[in-house]
C-alpha positions as YAML, in Angstrom:
chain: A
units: angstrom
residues:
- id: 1
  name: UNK
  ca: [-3.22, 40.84, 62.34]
- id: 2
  name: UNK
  ca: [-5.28, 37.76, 63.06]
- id: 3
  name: UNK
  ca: [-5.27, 36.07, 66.53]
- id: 4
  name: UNK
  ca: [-4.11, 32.61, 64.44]
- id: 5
  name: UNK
  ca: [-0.77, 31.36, 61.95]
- id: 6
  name: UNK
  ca: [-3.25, 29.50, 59.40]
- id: 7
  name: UNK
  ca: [-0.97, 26.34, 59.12]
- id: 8
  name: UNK
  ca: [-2.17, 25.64, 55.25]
- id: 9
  name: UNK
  ca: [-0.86, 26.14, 52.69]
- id: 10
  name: UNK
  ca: [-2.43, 29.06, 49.85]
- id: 11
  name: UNK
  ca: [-4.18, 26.40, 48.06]
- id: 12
  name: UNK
  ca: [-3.59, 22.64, 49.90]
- id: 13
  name: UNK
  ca: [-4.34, 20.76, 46.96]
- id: 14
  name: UNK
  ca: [-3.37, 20.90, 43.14]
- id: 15
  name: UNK
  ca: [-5.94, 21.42, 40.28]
- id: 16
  name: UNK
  ca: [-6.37, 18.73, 37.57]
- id: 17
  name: UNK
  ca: [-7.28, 20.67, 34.50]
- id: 18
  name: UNK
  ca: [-7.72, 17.78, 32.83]
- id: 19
  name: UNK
  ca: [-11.17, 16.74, 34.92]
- id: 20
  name: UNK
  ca: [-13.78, 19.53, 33.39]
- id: 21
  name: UNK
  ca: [-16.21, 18.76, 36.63]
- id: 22
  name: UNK
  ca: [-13.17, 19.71, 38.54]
- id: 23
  name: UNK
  ca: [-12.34, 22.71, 36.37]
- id: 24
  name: UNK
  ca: [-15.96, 23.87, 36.19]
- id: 25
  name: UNK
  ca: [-15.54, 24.27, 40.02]
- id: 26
  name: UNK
  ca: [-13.07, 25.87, 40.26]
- id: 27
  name: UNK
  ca: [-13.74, 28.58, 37.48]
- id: 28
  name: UNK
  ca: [-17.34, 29.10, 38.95]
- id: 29
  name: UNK
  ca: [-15.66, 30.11, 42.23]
- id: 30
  name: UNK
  ca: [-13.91, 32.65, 41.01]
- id: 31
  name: UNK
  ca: [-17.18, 33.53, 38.48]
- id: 32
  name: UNK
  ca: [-19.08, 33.93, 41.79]
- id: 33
  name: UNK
  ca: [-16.47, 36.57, 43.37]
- id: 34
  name: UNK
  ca: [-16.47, 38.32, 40.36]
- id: 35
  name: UNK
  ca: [-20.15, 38.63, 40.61]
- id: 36
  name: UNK
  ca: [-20.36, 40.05, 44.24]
- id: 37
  name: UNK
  ca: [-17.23, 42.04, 43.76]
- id: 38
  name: UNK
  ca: [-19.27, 43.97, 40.75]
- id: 39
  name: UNK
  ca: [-22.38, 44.10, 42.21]
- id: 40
  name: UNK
  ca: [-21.43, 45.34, 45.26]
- id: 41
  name: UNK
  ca: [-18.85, 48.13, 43.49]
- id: 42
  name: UNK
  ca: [-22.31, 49.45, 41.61]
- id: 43
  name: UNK
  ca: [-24.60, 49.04, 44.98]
- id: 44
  name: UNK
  ca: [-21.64, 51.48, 45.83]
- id: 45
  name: UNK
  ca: [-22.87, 54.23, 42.94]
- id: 46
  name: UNK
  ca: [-26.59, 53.64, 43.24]
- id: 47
  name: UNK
  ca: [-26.22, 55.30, 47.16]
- id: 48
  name: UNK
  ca: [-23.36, 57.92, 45.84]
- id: 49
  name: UNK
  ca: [-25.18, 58.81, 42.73]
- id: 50
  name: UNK
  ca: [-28.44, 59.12, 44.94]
- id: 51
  name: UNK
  ca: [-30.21, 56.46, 43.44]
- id: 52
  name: UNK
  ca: [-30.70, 54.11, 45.85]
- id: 53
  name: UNK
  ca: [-33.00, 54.51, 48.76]
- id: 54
  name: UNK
  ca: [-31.55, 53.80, 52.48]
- id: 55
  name: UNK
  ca: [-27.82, 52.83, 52.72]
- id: 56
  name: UNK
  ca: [-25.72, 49.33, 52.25]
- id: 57
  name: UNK
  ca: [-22.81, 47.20, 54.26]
- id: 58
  name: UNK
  ca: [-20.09, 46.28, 51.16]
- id: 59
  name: UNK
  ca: [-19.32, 43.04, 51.20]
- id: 60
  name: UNK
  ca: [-15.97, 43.63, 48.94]
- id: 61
  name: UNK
  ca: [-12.90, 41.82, 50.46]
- id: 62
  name: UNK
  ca: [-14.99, 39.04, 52.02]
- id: 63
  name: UNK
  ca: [-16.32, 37.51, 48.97]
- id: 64
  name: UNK
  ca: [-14.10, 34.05, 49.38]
- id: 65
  name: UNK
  ca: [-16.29, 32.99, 52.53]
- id: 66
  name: UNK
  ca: [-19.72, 33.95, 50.90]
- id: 67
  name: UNK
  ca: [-18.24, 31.67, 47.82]
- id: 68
  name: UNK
  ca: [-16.75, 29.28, 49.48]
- id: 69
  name: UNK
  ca: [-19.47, 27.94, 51.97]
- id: 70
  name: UNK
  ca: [-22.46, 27.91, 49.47]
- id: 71
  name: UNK
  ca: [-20.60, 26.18, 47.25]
- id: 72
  name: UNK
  ca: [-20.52, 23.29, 49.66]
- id: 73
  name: UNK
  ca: [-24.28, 23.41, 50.17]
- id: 74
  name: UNK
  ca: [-27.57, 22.31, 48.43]
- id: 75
  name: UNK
  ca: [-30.64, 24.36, 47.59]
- id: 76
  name: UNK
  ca: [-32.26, 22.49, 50.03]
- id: 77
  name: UNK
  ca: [-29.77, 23.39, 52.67]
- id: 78
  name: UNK
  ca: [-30.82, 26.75, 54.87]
- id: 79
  name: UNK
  ca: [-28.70, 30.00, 55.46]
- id: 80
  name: UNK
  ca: [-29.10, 32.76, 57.90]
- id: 81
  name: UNK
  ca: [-27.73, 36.24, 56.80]
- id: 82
  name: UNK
  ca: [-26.02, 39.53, 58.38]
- id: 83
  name: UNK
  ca: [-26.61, 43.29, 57.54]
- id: 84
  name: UNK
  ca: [-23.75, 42.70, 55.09]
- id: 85
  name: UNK
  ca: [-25.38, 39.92, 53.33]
- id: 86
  name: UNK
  ca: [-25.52, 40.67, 49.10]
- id: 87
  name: UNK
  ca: [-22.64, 38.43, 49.17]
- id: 88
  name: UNK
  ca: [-24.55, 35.42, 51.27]
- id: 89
  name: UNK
  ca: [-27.87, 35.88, 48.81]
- id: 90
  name: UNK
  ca: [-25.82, 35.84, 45.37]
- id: 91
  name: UNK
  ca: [-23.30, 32.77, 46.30]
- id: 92
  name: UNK
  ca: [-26.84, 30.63, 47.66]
- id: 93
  name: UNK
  ca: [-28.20, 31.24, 44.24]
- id: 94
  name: UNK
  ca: [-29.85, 34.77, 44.23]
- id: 95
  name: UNK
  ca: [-30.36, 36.76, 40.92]
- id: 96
  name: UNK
  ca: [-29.27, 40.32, 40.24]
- id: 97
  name: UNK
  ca: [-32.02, 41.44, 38.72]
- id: 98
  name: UNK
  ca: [-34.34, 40.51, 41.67]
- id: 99
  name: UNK
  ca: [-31.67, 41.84, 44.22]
- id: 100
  name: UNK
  ca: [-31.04, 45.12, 42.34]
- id: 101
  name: UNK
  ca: [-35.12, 45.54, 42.26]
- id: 102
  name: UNK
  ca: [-35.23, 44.66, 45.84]
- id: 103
  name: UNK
  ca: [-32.16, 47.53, 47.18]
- id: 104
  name: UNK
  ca: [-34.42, 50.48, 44.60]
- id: 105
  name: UNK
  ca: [-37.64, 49.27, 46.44]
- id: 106
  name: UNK
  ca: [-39.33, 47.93, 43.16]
- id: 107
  name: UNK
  ca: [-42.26, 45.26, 43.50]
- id: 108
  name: UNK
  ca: [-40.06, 42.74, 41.39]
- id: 109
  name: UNK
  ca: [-37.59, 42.53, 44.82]
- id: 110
  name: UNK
  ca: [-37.31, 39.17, 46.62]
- id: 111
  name: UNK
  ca: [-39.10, 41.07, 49.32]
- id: 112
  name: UNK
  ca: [-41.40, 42.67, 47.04]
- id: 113
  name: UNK
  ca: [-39.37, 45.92, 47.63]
- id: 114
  name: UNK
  ca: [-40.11, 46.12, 51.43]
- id: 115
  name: UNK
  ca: [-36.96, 44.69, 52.82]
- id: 116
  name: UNK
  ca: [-34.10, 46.05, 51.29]
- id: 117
  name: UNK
  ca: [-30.67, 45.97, 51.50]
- id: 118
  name: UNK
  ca: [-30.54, 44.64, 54.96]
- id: 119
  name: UNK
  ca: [-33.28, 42.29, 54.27]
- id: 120
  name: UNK
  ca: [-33.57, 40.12, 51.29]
- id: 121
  name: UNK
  ca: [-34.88, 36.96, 51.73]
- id: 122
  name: UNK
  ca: [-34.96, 34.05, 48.72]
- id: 123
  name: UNK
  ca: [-36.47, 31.53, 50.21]
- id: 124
  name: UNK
  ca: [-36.69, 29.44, 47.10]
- id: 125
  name: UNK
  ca: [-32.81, 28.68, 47.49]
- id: 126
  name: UNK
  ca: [-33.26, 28.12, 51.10]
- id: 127
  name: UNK
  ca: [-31.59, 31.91, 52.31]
- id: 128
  name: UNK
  ca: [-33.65, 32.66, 55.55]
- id: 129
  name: UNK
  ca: [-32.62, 35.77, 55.44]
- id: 130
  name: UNK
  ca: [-30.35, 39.04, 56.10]
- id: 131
  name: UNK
  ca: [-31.17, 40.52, 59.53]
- id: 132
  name: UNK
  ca: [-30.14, 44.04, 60.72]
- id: 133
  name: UNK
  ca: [-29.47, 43.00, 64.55]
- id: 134
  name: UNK
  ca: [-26.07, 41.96, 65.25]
- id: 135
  name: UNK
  ca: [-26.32, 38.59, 66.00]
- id: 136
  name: UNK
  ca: [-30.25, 38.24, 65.22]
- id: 137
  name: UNK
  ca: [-30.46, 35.29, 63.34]
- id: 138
  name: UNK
  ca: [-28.56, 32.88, 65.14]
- id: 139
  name: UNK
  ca: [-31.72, 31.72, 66.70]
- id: 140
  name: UNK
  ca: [-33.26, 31.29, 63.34]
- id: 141
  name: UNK
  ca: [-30.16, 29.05, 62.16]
- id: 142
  name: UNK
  ca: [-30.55, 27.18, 65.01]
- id: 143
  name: UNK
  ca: [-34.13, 26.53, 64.65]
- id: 144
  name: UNK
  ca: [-33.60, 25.68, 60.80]
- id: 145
  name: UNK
  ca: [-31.43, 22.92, 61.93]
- id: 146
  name: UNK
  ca: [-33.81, 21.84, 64.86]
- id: 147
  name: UNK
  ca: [-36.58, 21.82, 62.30]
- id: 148
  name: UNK
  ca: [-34.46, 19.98, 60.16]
- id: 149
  name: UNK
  ca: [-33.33, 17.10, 62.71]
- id: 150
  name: UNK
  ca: [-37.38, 16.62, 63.85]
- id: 151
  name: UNK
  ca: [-38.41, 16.19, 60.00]
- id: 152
  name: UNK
  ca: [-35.60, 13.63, 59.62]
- id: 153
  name: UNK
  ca: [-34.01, 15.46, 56.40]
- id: 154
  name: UNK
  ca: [-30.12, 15.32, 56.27]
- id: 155
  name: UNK
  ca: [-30.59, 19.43, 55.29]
- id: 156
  name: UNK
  ca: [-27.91, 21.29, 56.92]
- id: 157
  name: UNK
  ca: [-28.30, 25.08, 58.49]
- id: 158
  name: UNK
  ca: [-25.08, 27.58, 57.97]
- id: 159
  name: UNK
  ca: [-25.50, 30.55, 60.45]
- id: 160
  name: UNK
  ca: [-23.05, 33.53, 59.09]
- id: 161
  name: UNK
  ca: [-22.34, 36.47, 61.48]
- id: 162
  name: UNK
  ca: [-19.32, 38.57, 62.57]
- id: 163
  name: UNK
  ca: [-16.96, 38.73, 65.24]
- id: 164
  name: UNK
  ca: [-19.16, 41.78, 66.70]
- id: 165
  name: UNK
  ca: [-21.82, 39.36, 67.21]
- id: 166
  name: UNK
  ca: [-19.31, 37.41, 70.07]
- id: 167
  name: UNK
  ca: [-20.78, 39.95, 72.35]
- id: 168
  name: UNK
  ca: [-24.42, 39.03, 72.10]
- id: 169
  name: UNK
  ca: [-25.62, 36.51, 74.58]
- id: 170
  name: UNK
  ca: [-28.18, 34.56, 72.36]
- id: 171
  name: UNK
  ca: [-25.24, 33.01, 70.40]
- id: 172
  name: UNK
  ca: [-24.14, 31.37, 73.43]
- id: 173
  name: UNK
  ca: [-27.59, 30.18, 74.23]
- id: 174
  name: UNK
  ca: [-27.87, 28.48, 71.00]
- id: 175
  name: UNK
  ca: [-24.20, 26.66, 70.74]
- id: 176
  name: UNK
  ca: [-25.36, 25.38, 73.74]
- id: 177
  name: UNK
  ca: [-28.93, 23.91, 72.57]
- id: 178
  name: UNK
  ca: [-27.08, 23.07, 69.35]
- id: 179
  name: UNK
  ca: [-24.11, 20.79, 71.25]
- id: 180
  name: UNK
  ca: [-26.90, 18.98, 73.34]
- id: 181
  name: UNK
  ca: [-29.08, 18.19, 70.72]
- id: 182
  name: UNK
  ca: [-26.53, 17.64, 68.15]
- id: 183
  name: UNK
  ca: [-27.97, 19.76, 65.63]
- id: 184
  name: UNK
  ca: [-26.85, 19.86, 61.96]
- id: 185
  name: UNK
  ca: [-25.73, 23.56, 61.89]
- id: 186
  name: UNK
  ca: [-22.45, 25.41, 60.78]
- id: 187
  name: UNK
  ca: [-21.86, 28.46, 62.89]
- id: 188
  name: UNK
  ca: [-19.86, 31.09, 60.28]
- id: 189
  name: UNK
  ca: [-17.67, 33.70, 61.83]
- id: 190
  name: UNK
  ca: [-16.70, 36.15, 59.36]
- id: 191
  name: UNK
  ca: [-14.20, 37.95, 61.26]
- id: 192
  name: UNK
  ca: [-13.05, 41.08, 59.24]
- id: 193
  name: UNK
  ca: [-11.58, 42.21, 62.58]
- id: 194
  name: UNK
  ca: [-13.76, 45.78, 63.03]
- id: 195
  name: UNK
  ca: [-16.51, 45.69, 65.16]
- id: 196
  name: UNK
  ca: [-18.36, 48.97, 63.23]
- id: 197
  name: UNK
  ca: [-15.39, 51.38, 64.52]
- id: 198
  name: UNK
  ca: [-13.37, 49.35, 67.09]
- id: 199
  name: UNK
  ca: [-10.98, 46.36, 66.59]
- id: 200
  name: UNK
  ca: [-12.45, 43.32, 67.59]
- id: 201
  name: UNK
  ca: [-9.23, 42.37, 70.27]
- id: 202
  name: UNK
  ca: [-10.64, 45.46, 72.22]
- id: 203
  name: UNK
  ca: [-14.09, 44.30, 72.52]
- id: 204
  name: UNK
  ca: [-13.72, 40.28, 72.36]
- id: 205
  name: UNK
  ca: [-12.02, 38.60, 75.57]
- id: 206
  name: UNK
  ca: [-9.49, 35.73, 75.11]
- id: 207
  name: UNK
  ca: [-9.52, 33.53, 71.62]
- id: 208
  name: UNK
  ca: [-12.40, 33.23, 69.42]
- id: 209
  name: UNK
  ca: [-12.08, 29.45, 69.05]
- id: 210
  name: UNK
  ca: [-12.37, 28.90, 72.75]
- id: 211
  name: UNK
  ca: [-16.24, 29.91, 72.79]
- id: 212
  name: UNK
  ca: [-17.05, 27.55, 70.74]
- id: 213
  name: UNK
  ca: [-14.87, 25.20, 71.73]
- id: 214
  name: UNK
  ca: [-16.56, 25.64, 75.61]
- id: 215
  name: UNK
  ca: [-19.33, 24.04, 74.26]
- id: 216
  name: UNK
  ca: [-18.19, 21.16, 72.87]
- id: 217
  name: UNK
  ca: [-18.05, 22.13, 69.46]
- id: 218
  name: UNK
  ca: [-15.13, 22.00, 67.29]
- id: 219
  name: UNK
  ca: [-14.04, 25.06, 65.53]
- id: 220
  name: UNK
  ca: [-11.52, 25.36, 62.40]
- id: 221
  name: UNK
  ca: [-9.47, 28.85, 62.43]
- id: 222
  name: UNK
  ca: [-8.69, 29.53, 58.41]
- id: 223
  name: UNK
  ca: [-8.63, 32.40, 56.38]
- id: 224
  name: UNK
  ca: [-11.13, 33.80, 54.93]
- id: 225
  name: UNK
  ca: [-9.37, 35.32, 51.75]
- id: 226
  name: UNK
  ca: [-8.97, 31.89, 50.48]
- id: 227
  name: UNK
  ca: [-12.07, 30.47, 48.81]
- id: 228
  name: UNK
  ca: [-10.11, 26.92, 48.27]
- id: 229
  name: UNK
  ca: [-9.49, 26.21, 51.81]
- id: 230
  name: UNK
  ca: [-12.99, 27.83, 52.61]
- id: 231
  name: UNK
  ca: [-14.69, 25.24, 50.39]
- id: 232
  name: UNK
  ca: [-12.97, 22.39, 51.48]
- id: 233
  name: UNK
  ca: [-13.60, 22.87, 55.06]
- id: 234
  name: UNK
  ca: [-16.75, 24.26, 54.86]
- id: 235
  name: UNK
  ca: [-17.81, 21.12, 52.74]
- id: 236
  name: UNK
  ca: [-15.70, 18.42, 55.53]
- id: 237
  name: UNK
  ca: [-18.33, 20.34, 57.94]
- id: 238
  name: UNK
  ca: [-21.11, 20.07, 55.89]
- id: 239
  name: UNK
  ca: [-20.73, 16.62, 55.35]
- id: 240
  name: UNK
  ca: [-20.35, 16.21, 59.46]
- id: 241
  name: UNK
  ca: [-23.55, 18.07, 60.07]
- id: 242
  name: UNK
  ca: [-25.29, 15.72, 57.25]
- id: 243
  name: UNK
  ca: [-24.30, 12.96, 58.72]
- id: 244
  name: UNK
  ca: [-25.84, 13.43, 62.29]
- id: 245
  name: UNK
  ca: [-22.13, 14.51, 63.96]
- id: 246
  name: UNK
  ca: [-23.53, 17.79, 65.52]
- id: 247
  name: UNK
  ca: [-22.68, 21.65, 64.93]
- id: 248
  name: UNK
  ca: [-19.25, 23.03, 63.99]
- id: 249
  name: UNK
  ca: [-18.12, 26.90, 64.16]
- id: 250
  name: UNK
  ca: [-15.65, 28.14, 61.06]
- id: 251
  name: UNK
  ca: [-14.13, 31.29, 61.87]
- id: 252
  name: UNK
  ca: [-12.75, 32.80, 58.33]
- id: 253
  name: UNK
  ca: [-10.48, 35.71, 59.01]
- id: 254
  name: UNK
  ca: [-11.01, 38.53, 56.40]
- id: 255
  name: UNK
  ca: [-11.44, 42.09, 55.72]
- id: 256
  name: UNK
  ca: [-13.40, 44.42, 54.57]
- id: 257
  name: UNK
  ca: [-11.65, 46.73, 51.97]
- id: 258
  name: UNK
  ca: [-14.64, 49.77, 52.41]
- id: 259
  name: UNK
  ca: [-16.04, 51.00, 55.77]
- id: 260
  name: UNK
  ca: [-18.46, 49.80, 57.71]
- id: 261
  name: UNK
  ca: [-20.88, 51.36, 55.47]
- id: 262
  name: UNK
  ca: [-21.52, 53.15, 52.45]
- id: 263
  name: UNK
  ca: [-21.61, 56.33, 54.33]
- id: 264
  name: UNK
  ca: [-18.22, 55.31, 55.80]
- id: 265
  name: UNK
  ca: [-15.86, 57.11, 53.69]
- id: 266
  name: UNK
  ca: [-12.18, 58.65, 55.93]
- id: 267
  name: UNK
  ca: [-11.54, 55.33, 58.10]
- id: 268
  name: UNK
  ca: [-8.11, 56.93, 59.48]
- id: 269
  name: UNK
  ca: [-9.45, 57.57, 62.89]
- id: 270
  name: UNK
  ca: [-9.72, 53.59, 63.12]
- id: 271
  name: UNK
  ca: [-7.41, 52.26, 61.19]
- id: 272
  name: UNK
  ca: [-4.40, 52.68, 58.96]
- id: 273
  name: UNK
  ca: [-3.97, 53.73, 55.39]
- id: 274
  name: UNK
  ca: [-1.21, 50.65, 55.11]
- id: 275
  name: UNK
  ca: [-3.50, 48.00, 56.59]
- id: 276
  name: UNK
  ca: [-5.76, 48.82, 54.08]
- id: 277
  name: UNK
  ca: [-3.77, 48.77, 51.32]
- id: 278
  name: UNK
  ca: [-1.95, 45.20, 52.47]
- id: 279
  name: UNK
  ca: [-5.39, 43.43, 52.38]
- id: 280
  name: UNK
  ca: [-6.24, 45.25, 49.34]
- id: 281
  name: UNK
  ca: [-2.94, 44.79, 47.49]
- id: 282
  name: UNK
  ca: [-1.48, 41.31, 48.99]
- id: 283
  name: UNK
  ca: [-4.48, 39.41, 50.44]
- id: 284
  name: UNK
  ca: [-7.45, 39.99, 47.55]
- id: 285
  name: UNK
  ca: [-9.53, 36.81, 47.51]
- id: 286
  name: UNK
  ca: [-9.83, 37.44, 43.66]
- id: 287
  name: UNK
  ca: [-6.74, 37.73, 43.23]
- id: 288
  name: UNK
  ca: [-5.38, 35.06, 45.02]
- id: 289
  name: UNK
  ca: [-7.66, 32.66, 43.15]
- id: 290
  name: UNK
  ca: [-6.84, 33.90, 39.43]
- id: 291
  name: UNK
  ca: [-3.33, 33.59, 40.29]
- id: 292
  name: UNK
  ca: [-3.65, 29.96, 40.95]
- id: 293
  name: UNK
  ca: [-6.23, 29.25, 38.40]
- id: 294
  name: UNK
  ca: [-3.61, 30.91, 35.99]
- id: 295
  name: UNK
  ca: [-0.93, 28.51, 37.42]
- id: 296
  name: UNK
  ca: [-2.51, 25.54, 37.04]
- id: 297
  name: UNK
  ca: [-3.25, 25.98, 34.02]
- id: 298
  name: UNK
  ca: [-7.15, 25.33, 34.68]
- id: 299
  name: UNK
  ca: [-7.46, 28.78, 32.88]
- id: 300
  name: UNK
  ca: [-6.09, 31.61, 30.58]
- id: 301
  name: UNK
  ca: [-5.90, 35.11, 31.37]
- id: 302
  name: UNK
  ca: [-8.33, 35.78, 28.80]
- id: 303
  name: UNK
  ca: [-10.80, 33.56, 29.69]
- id: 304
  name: UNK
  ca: [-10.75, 35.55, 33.10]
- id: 305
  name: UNK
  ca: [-11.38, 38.79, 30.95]
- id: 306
  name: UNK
  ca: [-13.90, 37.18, 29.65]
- id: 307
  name: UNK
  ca: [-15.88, 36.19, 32.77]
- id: 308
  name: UNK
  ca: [-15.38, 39.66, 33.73]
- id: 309
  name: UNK
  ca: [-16.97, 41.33, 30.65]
- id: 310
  name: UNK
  ca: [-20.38, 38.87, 31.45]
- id: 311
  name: UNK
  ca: [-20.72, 39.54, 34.53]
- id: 312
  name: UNK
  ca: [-20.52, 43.16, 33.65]
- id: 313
  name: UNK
  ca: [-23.66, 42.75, 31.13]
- id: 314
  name: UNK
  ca: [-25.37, 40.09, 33.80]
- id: 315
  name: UNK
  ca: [-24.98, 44.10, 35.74]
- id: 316
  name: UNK
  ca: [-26.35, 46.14, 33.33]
- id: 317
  name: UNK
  ca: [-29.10, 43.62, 32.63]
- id: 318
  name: UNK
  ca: [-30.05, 43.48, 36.26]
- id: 319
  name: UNK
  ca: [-29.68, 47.23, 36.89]
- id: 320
  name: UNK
  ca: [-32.26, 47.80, 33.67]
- id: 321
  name: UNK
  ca: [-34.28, 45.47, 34.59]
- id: 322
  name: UNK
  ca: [-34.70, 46.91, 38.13]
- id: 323
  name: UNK
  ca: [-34.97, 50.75, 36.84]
- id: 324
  name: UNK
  ca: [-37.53, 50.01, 34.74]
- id: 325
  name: UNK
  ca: [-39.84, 47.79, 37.45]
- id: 326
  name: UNK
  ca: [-42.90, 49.55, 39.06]
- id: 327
  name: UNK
  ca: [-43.03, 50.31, 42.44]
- id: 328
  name: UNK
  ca: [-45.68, 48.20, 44.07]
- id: 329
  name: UNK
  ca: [-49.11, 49.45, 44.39]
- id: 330
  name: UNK
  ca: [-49.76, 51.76, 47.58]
- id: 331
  name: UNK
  ca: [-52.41, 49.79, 48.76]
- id: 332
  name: UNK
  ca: [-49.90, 47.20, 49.75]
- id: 333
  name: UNK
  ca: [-48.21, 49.32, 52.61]
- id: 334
  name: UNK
  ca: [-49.27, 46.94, 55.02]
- id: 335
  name: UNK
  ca: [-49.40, 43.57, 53.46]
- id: 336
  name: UNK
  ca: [-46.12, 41.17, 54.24]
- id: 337
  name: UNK
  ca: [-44.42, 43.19, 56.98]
- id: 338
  name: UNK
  ca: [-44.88, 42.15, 60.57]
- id: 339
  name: UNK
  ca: [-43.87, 44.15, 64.04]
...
């Protein structure tokens, strides 16, 4: 189902319970899934129940590659978002209440309620921002990093987009400014294979890795449902970036376990009932990482409960919070937005 045999193993490296740094890791990995996983599933009522203005991309399924990469990366360090991007704003540090206040259009948003779901922004932890154009903020990764190499900081720029956004010609333009100037930026493909409606091997010519690769810049091929092996590459790369060795491209292969939307209910006419249910069943990201939590012995199964039940009342918290938060004032209808 994915264009490359990942050669590693599940997990490539065993646990040692005994270190607590080490342990605190890894439990705050899966902690952060959890968190995205729950927030997205009630993002998911707000627009059934009517509650929630506009509409929202899930990010459920993909939740290892969010993890994974910002766990590898300092506040300091920038990120560039998609139209799918709760995931990217809670793993770089974002809060729920501010996000939940943000997708109801409250004044307490990180965007003061104006952006929305497709839009938040927390520039505090360095997130540049979600943007609704496939592709769009490539350019603004790129020029994150560029900013960052003329400053002289060793802060690092990780661009996330999907494989839909192969087909837009300003990523090319910028892998190629990036190779030549040897910027320190980390070009994320998410590939969850479905470009909207349409499988990505209709629409995308040839092997992902050889774009990059055209350019001079190395890519690793991995997947995406395994937020182990997407921290410790992601963090390899981020260290290469830091250290003035140029961009890299990470293409995590994934899936996306609702439809392209919230709107995007019977998927049948694109895909299958059974590939659904495989990724959902055999290839969680959640999963996979309890599982070998549990086997290492790093944690109980209770102690997963437990996470569970806090991040359920870190939801309720947020979701009060947000339902309770004024709008803002309507003589601000034209303060902070730009055209």
């Amino acid at each position: 189902m994915t264009e490359t045999t990942h050669s590693s193993a599940l997990h490539p490296r065993e646990a040692n319970p005994s270190d607590p740094i080490e342990r605190d890791r890894w439990v705050s990995l899966y902690r952060q899934m959890v968190r995205i996983r729950l927030f997205e599933e009630q993002v998911n009522d707000l627009y059934t129940s009517a509650r929630m203005p506009g509409l929202a991309h899930l990010y459920i399924g993909e939740e290892a590659i969010a993890v994974g990469v910002c766990a590898a990366l300092r506040d300091s360090d920038y990120i560039t978002s998609t139209h799918r991007g709760h995931g990217h704003c809670l793993a770089k540090g974002g809060t729920m209440d501010r996000m939940f206040a943000e997708l109801l259009g409250k004044e307490a948003g990180y965007c003061r309620g104006k952006g929305g779901s497709m839009h938040i922004a927390d520039q505090e932890k360095g997130n540049l921002g979600a943007n609704a154009i496939v592709g769009g903020s490539v350019g603004i990764a790129t020029g994150a990093a560029l900013s960052a190499r003329m400053r002289a900081t060793d802060q690092v720029a990780v661009c996330f987009f999907g494989e839909g956004a192969l087909g837009q010609g300003l990523l090319y333009e910028v892998m190629n400014m990036a190779s030549l100037w040897k910027l320190p930026v980390i070009y994320v493909c998410e590939n969850n294979m479905y470009n909207e409606y349409t499988h990505y091997r209709e629409t995308t010519a040839g092997r992902i890795k050889d774009r990059p690769e055209a350019f001079g810049i190395p890519c690793d091929v991995i997947d995406g449902q395994n937020v182990l092996e997407v921290y410790r590459t992601a963090a390899r790369l981020v260290d290469r970036a830091r250290g003035g060795l140029g961009p890299s491209f990470l293409q995590c292969d994934t899936y996306r376990y609702h439809g392209h939307y919230v709107g995007d209910i019977d998927r049948a006419y694109y895909r299958s009932k059974e590939e659904e249910q495989e990724w959902i069943n055999q290839r969680d990201p959640l999963k996979i990482h309890a599982a070998w939590l549990i086997e290492q012995g790093v944690v109980e199964d209770a102690e997963l409960r437990r996470i569970r039940a806090e991040v359920e009342s870190e939801i309720l918290a947020g979701l009060e919070f947000a339902t309770n938060a004024p709008y803002p004032d309507a003589s601000e209808v034209d303060q902070d937005v730009y055209s």
